[in-house]
Amino acid sequence: MLAAVLVAGCFEEAVTPIDDESSGTAGTTSGPSGSITATGPEPTSTMGTTDDPTAGPTTQSTLDGTSTESTGDPLPIACGDGLAAPGELCFEDTTVVMANDATYSARIGDVSGPSSGDLVHLIPDQVVVRVGDGAGNFGPAVFDASVVSQRMELADLDDDGELDLLVGRTAGALDLLLGSGAGSFAMASTVTVGAEPRALAIGDVDGDGSLDAVVGTIDASVHVTLGDGMGGLMALPPFGSLGPVTSLALADLDGDGVLDLALAVDGGARQGVDLRRGLGNGTFGPQEPSIARLPGTRAVAAGDLDGDGSIDLAYVSAASDALGVLWGNERGNPTSETTIGTGSTPSTLVAADFDNDGRPELAVGHADDTTLRVFVIEPERTITEGLSLTLAAPITALAAGDVNDDGVPDLAATSTSAEIVTVVLSTP
């Protein structure tokens, strides 16, 4: 019965923007439907049905982010009741943000205060900050920093409790901009990395308690940059990859307490996903080809997808129009793989727990398909398409974060061609 419950979902009609950024006001609207990706016509959904629409006994989450202990009774699968029942995929209230310029990566995070649900995104020469109200609405665009970049991440790099911004500049540098906590950023440090950084992952790779960054580039090199916890960066000598790096994921694959590196490689001598074991001092061992061999690998994500305690790896292949999952084991050496078809040219992938069942689901966006898809993985390792939403344009980049403070991740999708960011809100 769990399989049927997992593919339940809710959605409503998408909203069209009413404002234009050129007027100096926010180009957003919010209404009784929601999803985080490019603006779109009325979304469609593929959903499963069940004769018994209830989830198993669990701790229930409420819309204000608090939890109460379960009585042991199943929670109902009912979108909009404020209870995030396990297996409940609910997305409503779409907010469309007009950028009036090509939009690259976007991130959701509280950069202007607690529970603000802000949106930060890149246009060709600028970082744009839009302050959220915690309910999925955003204020006017603030053009905060002048950078030429297509890749960024939000994280607390100086250990002050505020989110900072790491930006991989196209010219070949990694910039760290420290967050003020009031919606602005100030340049703190910069280090040289390879040309056209395509991939960026953040984690503590040297075990000192402060976050570091790993950058992959189009010239098939990987650069590790160590953070000192005070806003400083130190670049280690780069190492080569067996092909251009399109995406990176940091995770403890073999359970030794040290972060390992998964690389999506597309071109040169390699196609697919490769591994490098972390050595605990910020360096990594030799590149190990995995069983993932699909060409055109565009994105990789890590998480315990089947709930067995080992980290699995997911990736998308633009050449094969497929999603692949490498099932992990205690040695961190996947020996089996499951694949499922997607829309045309999947190019971006996010792993997050969208249905409150304690395991990540996989959200996939496509470069040549306007459908946002969420794939659900069950403990027996079956993969199903749990939800699909039709957007107005193909998706350039995809991010997850809690915009409306309900404890369930929302999604933000950018579209370079349509010059928009669409935010799709979860509404349990």
PDB file of N, CA, C and O in Angstrom, residues 280-335:
ATOM      1  N   GLY A 280      40.596  12.889   4.153  1.00  0.00           N
ATOM      2  CA  GLY A 280      40.403  13.540   5.443  1.00  0.00           C
ATOM      3  C   GLY A 280      41.191  14.807   5.643  1.00  0.00           C
ATOM      4  O   GLY A 280      41.017  15.490   6.658  1.00  0.00           O
ATOM      5  N   ASN A 281      42.067  15.151   4.712  1.00  0.00           N
ATOM      6  CA  ASN A 281      42.883  16.363   4.849  1.00  0.00           C
ATOM      7  C   ASN A 281      42.618  17.369   3.734  1.00  0.00           C
ATOM      8  O   ASN A 281      43.416  18.281   3.499  1.00  0.00           O
ATOM      9  N   GLY A 282      41.501  17.178   3.022  1.00  0.00           N
ATOM     10  CA  GLY A 282      41.166  18.062   1.925  1.00  0.00           C
ATOM     11  C   GLY A 282      41.589  17.522   0.577  1.00  0.00           C
ATOM     12  O   GLY A 282      41.269  18.135  -0.453  1.00  0.00           O
ATOM     13  N   THR A 283      42.291  16.404   0.563  1.00  0.00           N
ATOM     14  CA  THR A 283      42.701  15.794  -0.704  1.00  0.00           C
ATOM     15  C   THR A 283      41.896  14.519  -0.937  1.00  0.00           C
ATOM     16  O   THR A 283      41.237  14.000  -0.032  1.00  0.00           O
ATOM     17  N   PHE A 284      41.995  14.021  -2.156  1.00  0.00           N
ATOM     18  CA  PHE A 284      41.210  12.855  -2.552  1.00  0.00           C
ATOM     19  C   PHE A 284      42.095  11.846  -3.268  1.00  0.00           C
ATOM     20  O   PHE A 284      43.110  12.195  -3.874  1.00  0.00           O
ATOM     21  N   GLY A 285      41.693  10.591  -3.195  1.00  0.00           N
ATOM     22  CA  GLY A 285      42.421   9.525  -3.856  1.00  0.00           C
ATOM     23  C   GLY A 285      42.193   9.530  -5.356  1.00  0.00           C
ATOM     24  O   GLY A 285      41.552  10.424  -5.907  1.00  0.00           O
ATOM     25  N   PRO A 286      42.704   8.512  -6.041  1.00  0.00           N
ATOM     26  CA  PRO A 286      42.598   8.460  -7.499  1.00  0.00           C
ATOM     27  C   PRO A 286      41.164   8.296  -7.973  1.00  0.00           C
ATOM     28  O   PRO A 286      40.294   7.813  -7.245  1.00  0.00           O
ATOM     29  N   GLN A 287      40.915   8.698  -9.198  1.00  0.00           N
ATOM     30  CA  GLN A 287      39.582   8.630  -9.788  1.00  0.00           C
ATOM     31  C   GLN A 287      39.218   7.183 -10.099  1.00  0.00           C
ATOM     32  O   GLN A 287      39.964   6.478 -10.770  1.00  0.00           O
ATOM     33  N   GLU A 288      38.047   6.754  -9.593  1.00  0.00           N
ATOM     34  CA  GLU A 288      37.579   5.393  -9.766  1.00  0.00           C
ATOM     35  C   GLU A 288      36.312   5.396 -10.625  1.00  0.00           C
ATOM     36  O   GLU A 288      35.285   5.919 -10.209  1.00  0.00           O
ATOM     37  N   PRO A 289      36.366   4.815 -11.808  1.00  0.00           N
ATOM     38  CA  PRO A 289      35.142   4.710 -12.607  1.00  0.00           C
ATOM     39  C   PRO A 289      34.108   3.852 -11.896  1.00  0.00           C
ATOM     40  O   PRO A 289      34.442   2.825 -11.296  1.00  0.00           O
ATOM     41  N   SER A 290      32.850   4.275 -11.931  1.00  0.00           N
ATOM     42  CA  SER A 290      31.771   3.481 -11.346  1.00  0.00           C
ATOM     43  C   SER A 290      31.066   2.720 -12.457  1.00  0.00           C
ATOM     44  O   SER A 290      31.444   2.790 -13.628  1.00  0.00           O
ATOM     45  N   ILE A 291      30.017   1.990 -12.087  1.00  0.00           N
ATOM     46  CA  ILE A 291      29.272   1.235 -13.093  1.00  0.00           C
ATOM     47  C   ILE A 291      28.358   2.126 -13.921  1.00  0.00           C
ATOM     48  O   ILE A 291      27.779   1.672 -14.904  1.00  0.00           O
ATOM     49  N   ALA A 292      28.219   3.408 -13.543  1.00  0.00           N
ATOM     50  CA  ALA A 292      27.383   4.340 -14.314  1.00  0.00           C
ATOM     51  C   ALA A 292      28.100   4.707 -15.597  1.00  0.00           C
ATOM     52  O   ALA A 292      29.181   5.305 -15.566  1.00  0.00           O
ATOM     53  N   ARG A 293      27.512   4.371 -16.730  1.00  0.00           N
ATOM     54  CA  ARG A 293      28.184   4.567 -18.006  1.00  0.00           C
ATOM     55  C   ARG A 293      27.357   5.363 -19.016  1.00  0.00           C
ATOM     56  O   ARG A 293      27.756   5.489 -20.163  1.00  0.00           O
ATOM     57  N   LEU A 294      26.197   5.859 -18.627  1.00  0.00           N
ATOM     58  CA  LEU A 294      25.362   6.565 -19.589  1.00  0.00           C
ATOM     59  C   LEU A 294      26.049   7.853 -20.029  1.00  0.00           C
ATOM     60  O   LEU A 294      26.552   8.612 -19.195  1.00  0.00           O
ATOM     61  N   PRO A 295      26.081   8.145 -21.322  1.00  0.00           N
ATOM     62  CA  PRO A 295      26.747   9.355 -21.808  1.00  0.00           C
ATOM     63  C   PRO A 295      25.914  10.601 -21.554  1.00  0.00           C
ATOM     64  O   PRO A 295      24.723  10.524 -21.245  1.00  0.00           O
ATOM     65  N   GLY A 296      26.558  11.746 -21.718  1.00  0.00           N
ATOM     66  CA  GLY A 296      25.840  13.006 -21.538  1.00  0.00           C
ATOM     67  C   GLY A 296      25.427  13.254 -20.107  1.00  0.00           C
ATOM     68  O   GLY A 296      24.364  13.835 -19.854  1.00  0.00           O
ATOM     69  N   THR A 297      26.269  12.845 -19.147  1.00  0.00           N
ATOM     70  CA  THR A 297      25.931  13.003 -17.732  1.00  0.00           C
ATOM     71  C   THR A 297      25.966  14.477 -17.352  1.00  0.00           C
ATOM     72  O   THR A 297      26.990  15.140 -17.496  1.00  0.00           O
ATOM     73  N   ARG A 298      24.851  14.974 -16.844  1.00  0.00           N
ATOM     74  CA  ARG A 298      24.736  16.403 -16.574  1.00  0.00           C
ATOM     75  C   ARG A 298      24.702  16.754 -15.088  1.00  0.00           C
ATOM     76  O   ARG A 298      25.051  17.858 -14.704  1.00  0.00           O
ATOM     77  N   ALA A 299      24.235  15.855 -14.241  1.00  0.00           N
ATOM     78  CA  ALA A 299      24.086  16.193 -12.823  1.00  0.00           C
ATOM     79  C   ALA A 299      24.170  14.932 -11.996  1.00  0.00           C
ATOM     80  O   ALA A 299      23.769  13.853 -12.438  1.00  0.00           O
ATOM     81  N   VAL A 300      24.685  15.062 -10.769  1.00  0.00           N
ATOM     82  CA  VAL A 300      24.767  13.947  -9.837  1.00  0.00           C
ATOM     83  C   VAL A 300      24.331  14.434  -8.461  1.00  0.00           C
ATOM     84  O   VAL A 300      24.554  15.597  -8.101  1.00  0.00           O
ATOM     85  N   ALA A 301      23.653  13.573  -7.697  1.00  0.00           N
ATOM     86  CA  ALA A 301      23.196  13.907  -6.345  1.00  0.00           C
ATOM     87  C   ALA A 301      23.378  12.687  -5.461  1.00  0.00           C
ATOM     88  O   ALA A 301      23.356  11.543  -5.944  1.00  0.00           O
ATOM     89  N   ALA A 302      23.544  12.904  -4.160  1.00  0.00           N
ATOM     90  CA  ALA A 302      23.806  11.826  -3.216  1.00  0.00           C
ATOM     91  C   ALA A 302      22.779  11.834  -2.101  1.00  0.00           C
ATOM     92  O   ALA A 302      22.295  12.888  -1.684  1.00  0.00           O
ATOM     93  N   GLY A 303      22.450  10.643  -1.581  1.00  0.00           N
ATOM     94  CA  GLY A 303      21.547  10.516  -0.444  1.00  0.00           C
ATOM     95  C   GLY A 303      21.187   9.054  -0.229  1.00  0.00           C
ATOM     96  O   GLY A 303      21.363   8.222  -1.123  1.00  0.00           O
ATOM     97  N   ASP A 304      20.681   8.758   0.955  1.00  0.00           N
ATOM     98  CA  ASP A 304      20.222   7.397   1.240  1.00  0.00           C
ATOM     99  C   ASP A 304      18.814   7.253   0.672  1.00  0.00           C
ATOM    100  O   ASP A 304      17.815   7.444   1.358  1.00  0.00           O
ATOM    101  N   LEU A 305      18.731   6.906  -0.595  1.00  0.00           N
ATOM    102  CA  LEU A 305      17.461   6.936  -1.305  1.00  0.00           C
ATOM    103  C   LEU A 305      16.553   5.775  -0.955  1.00  0.00           C
ATOM    104  O   LEU A 305      15.325   5.894  -1.045  1.00  0.00           O
ATOM    105  N   ASP A 306      17.122   4.616  -0.579  1.00  0.00           N
ATOM    106  CA  ASP A 306      16.298   3.453  -0.270  1.00  0.00           C
ATOM    107  C   ASP A 306      16.200   3.170   1.221  1.00  0.00           C
ATOM    108  O   ASP A 306      15.581   2.194   1.643  1.00  0.00           O
ATOM    109  N   GLY A 307      16.802   4.020   2.054  1.00  0.00           N
ATOM    110  CA  GLY A 307      16.661   3.901   3.494  1.00  0.00           C
ATOM    111  C   GLY A 307      17.397   2.744   4.123  1.00  0.00           C
ATOM    112  O   GLY A 307      17.055   2.327   5.239  1.00  0.00           O
ATOM    113  N   ASP A 308      18.466   2.237   3.477  1.00  0.00           N
ATOM    114  CA  ASP A 308      19.185   1.095   4.046  1.00  0.00           C
ATOM    115  C   ASP A 308      20.410   1.505   4.843  1.00  0.00           C
ATOM    116  O   ASP A 308      21.170   0.656   5.308  1.00  0.00           O
ATOM    117  N   GLY A 309      20.644   2.806   5.003  1.00  0.00           N
ATOM    118  CA  GLY A 309      21.770   3.290   5.776  1.00  0.00           C
ATOM    119  C   GLY A 309      23.017   3.582   4.969  1.00  0.00           C
ATOM    120  O   GLY A 309      23.988   4.129   5.509  1.00  0.00           O
ATOM    121  N   SER A 310      23.034   3.234   3.694  1.00  0.00           N
ATOM    122  CA  SER A 310      24.165   3.523   2.814  1.00  0.00           C
ATOM    123  C   SER A 310      23.791   4.620   1.828  1.00  0.00           C
ATOM    124  O   SER A 310      22.632   4.751   1.439  1.00  0.00           O
ATOM    125  N   ILE A 311      24.792   5.397   1.429  1.00  0.00           N
ATOM    126  CA  ILE A 311      24.560   6.507   0.503  1.00  0.00           C
ATOM    127  C   ILE A 311      24.484   5.993  -0.932  1.00  0.00           C
ATOM    128  O   ILE A 311      25.343   5.227  -1.393  1.00  0.00           O
ATOM    129  N   ASP A 312      23.427   6.398  -1.621  1.00  0.00           N
ATOM    130  CA  ASP A 312      23.247   6.084  -3.032  1.00  0.00           C
ATOM    131  C   ASP A 312      23.575   7.319  -3.865  1.00  0.00           C
ATOM    132  O   ASP A 312      23.600   8.442  -3.360  1.00  0.00           O
ATOM    133  N   LEU A 313      23.817   7.100  -5.154  1.00  0.00           N
ATOM    134  CA  LEU A 313      24.099   8.192  -6.075  1.00  0.00           C
ATOM    135  C   LEU A 313      23.090   8.173  -7.209  1.00  0.00           C
ATOM    136  O   LEU A 313      22.809   7.110  -7.779  1.00  0.00           O
ATOM    137  N   ALA A 314      22.545   9.334  -7.526  1.00  0.00           N
ATOM    138  CA  ALA A 314      21.629   9.477  -8.659  1.00  0.00           C
ATOM    139  C   ALA A 314      22.257  10.421  -9.670  1.00  0.00           C
ATOM    140  O   ALA A 314      22.991  11.340  -9.310  1.00  0.00           O
ATOM    141  N   TYR A 315      21.961  10.176 -10.942  1.00  0.00           N
ATOM    142  CA  TYR A 315      22.479  11.058 -11.987  1.00  0.00           C
ATOM    143  C   TYR A 315      21.518  11.069 -13.163  1.00  0.00           C
ATOM    144  O   TYR A 315      20.672  10.177 -13.292  1.00  0.00           O
ATOM    145  N   VAL A 316      21.626  12.097 -13.999  1.00  0.00           N
ATOM    146  CA  VAL A 316      20.792  12.174 -15.196  1.00  0.00           C
ATOM    147  C   VAL A 316      21.676  12.196 -16.433  1.00  0.00           C
ATOM    148  O   VAL A 316      22.760  12.795 -16.438  1.00  0.00           O
ATOM    149  N   SER A 317      21.194  11.524 -17.471  1.00  0.00           N
ATOM    150  CA  SER A 317      21.893  11.453 -18.743  1.00  0.00           C
ATOM    151  C   SER A 317      21.086  12.185 -19.805  1.00  0.00           C
ATOM    152  O   SER A 317      19.987  11.759 -20.164  1.00  0.00           O
ATOM    153  N   ALA A 318      21.647  13.287 -20.319  1.00  0.00           N
ATOM    154  CA  ALA A 318      20.955  14.054 -21.355  1.00  0.00           C
ATOM    155  C   ALA A 318      20.935  13.308 -22.677  1.00  0.00           C
ATOM    156  O   ALA A 318      20.008  13.462 -23.469  1.00  0.00           O
ATOM    157  N   ALA A 319      21.942  12.493 -22.928  1.00  0.00           N
ATOM    158  CA  ALA A 319      22.005  11.760 -24.188  1.00  0.00           C
ATOM    159  C   ALA A 319      21.035  10.584 -24.230  1.00  0.00           C
ATOM    160  O   ALA A 319      20.539  10.215 -25.295  1.00  0.00           O
ATOM    161  N   SER A 320      20.745   9.998 -23.071  1.00  0.00           N
ATOM    162  CA  SER A 320      19.868   8.823 -23.002  1.00  0.00           C
ATOM    163  C   SER A 320      18.468   9.150 -22.506  1.00  0.00           C
ATOM    164  O   SER A 320      17.629   8.250 -22.415  1.00  0.00           O
ATOM    165  N   ASP A 321      18.217  10.424 -22.143  1.00  0.00           N
ATOM    166  CA  ASP A 321      16.919  10.821 -21.578  1.00  0.00           C
ATOM    167  C   ASP A 321      16.547   9.904 -20.427  1.00  0.00           C
ATOM    168  O   ASP A 321      15.464   9.311 -20.378  1.00  0.00           O
ATOM    169  N   ALA A 322      17.467   9.791 -19.456  1.00  0.00           N
ATOM    170  CA  ALA A 322      17.269   8.811 -18.389  1.00  0.00           C
ATOM    171  C   ALA A 322      17.800   9.324 -17.061  1.00  0.00           C
ATOM    172  O   ALA A 322      18.710  10.162 -17.001  1.00  0.00           O
ATOM    173  N   LEU A 323      17.212   8.794 -15.989  1.00  0.00           N
ATOM    174  CA  LEU A 323      17.681   8.959 -14.618  1.00  0.00           C
ATOM    175  C   LEU A 323      18.254   7.632 -14.162  1.00  0.00           C
ATOM    176  O   LEU A 323      17.614   6.583 -14.326  1.00  0.00           O
ATOM    177  N   GLY A 324      19.449   7.659 -13.615  1.00  0.00           N
ATOM    178  CA  GLY A 324      20.068   6.442 -13.107  1.00  0.00           C
ATOM    179  C   GLY A 324      20.322   6.545 -11.612  1.00  0.00           C
ATOM    180  O   GLY A 324      20.656   7.623 -11.119  1.00  0.00           O
ATOM    181  N   VAL A 325      20.159   5.437 -10.894  1.00  0.00           N
ATOM    182  CA  VAL A 325      20.461   5.385  -9.468  1.00  0.00           C
ATOM    183  C   VAL A 325      21.454   4.257  -9.222  1.00  0.00           C
ATOM    184  O   VAL A 325      21.215   3.103  -9.602  1.00  0.00           O
ATOM    185  N   LEU A 326      22.576   4.597  -8.585  1.00  0.00           N
ATOM    186  CA  LEU A 326      23.594   3.627  -8.193  1.00  0.00           C
ATOM    187  C   LEU A 326      23.374   3.291  -6.734  1.00  0.00           C
ATOM    188  O   LEU A 326      23.456   4.168  -5.859  1.00  0.00           O
ATOM    189  N   TRP A 327      23.081   2.032  -6.438  1.00  0.00           N
ATOM    190  CA  TRP A 327      22.744   1.628  -5.080  1.00  0.00           C
ATOM    191  C   TRP A 327      24.021   1.414  -4.269  1.00  0.00           C
ATOM    192  O   TRP A 327      24.876   0.609  -4.624  1.00  0.00           O
ATOM    193  N   GLY A 328      24.146   2.155  -3.178  1.00  0.00           N
ATOM    194  CA  GLY A 328      25.350   2.112  -2.373  1.00  0.00           C
ATOM    195  C   GLY A 328      25.390   0.927  -1.428  1.00  0.00           C
ATOM    196  O   GLY A 328      24.380   0.269  -1.163  1.00  0.00           O
ATOM    197  N   ASN A 329      26.571   0.648  -0.908  1.00  0.00           N
ATOM    198  CA  ASN A 329      26.746  -0.358   0.132  1.00  0.00           C
ATOM    199  C   ASN A 329      27.726   0.175   1.164  1.00  0.00           C
ATOM    200  O   ASN A 329      28.208   1.308   1.058  1.00  0.00           O
ATOM    201  N   GLU A 330      28.036  -0.629   2.172  1.00  0.00           N
ATOM    202  CA  GLU A 330      28.877  -0.144   3.264  1.00  0.00           C
ATOM    203  C   GLU A 330      30.314   0.139   2.817  1.00  0.00           C
ATOM    204  O   GLU A 330      31.055   0.832   3.508  1.00  0.00           O
ATOM    205  N   ARG A 331      30.714  -0.377   1.668  1.00  0.00           N
ATOM    206  CA  ARG A 331      32.064  -0.124   1.159  1.00  0.00           C
ATOM    207  C   ARG A 331      32.115   1.096   0.249  1.00  0.00           C
ATOM    208  O   ARG A 331      33.189   1.478  -0.215  1.00  0.00           O
ATOM    209  N   GLY A 332      30.944   1.664  -0.051  1.00  0.00           N
ATOM    210  CA  GLY A 332      30.913   2.835  -0.913  1.00  0.00           C
ATOM    211  C   GLY A 332      31.255   2.533  -2.348  1.00  0.00           C
ATOM    212  O   GLY A 332      31.746   3.400  -3.075  1.00  0.00           O
ATOM    213  N   ASN A 333      30.965   1.313  -2.772  1.00  0.00           N
ATOM    214  CA  ASN A 333      31.292   0.897  -4.130  1.00  0.00           C
ATOM    215  C   ASN A 333      30.052   0.293  -4.773  1.00  0.00           C
ATOM    216  O   ASN A 333      29.821  -0.919  -4.676  1.00  0.00           O
ATOM    217  N   PRO A 334      29.209   1.100  -5.412  1.00  0.00           N
ATOM    218  CA  PRO A 334      27.955   0.593  -5.956  1.00  0.00           C
ATOM    219  C   PRO A 334      28.185  -0.560  -6.934  1.00  0.00           C
ATOM    220  O   PRO A 334      29.077  -0.500  -7.788  1.00  0.00           O
ATOM    221  N   THR A 335      27.370  -1.597  -6.790  1.00  0.00           N
ATOM    222  CA  THR A 335      27.501  -2.766  -7.661  1.00  0.00           C
ATOM    223  C   THR A 335      26.266  -3.001  -8.524  1.00  0.00           C
ATOM    224  O   THR A 335      26.245  -3.924  -9.324  1.00  0.00           O
TER     225      THR A 335
END
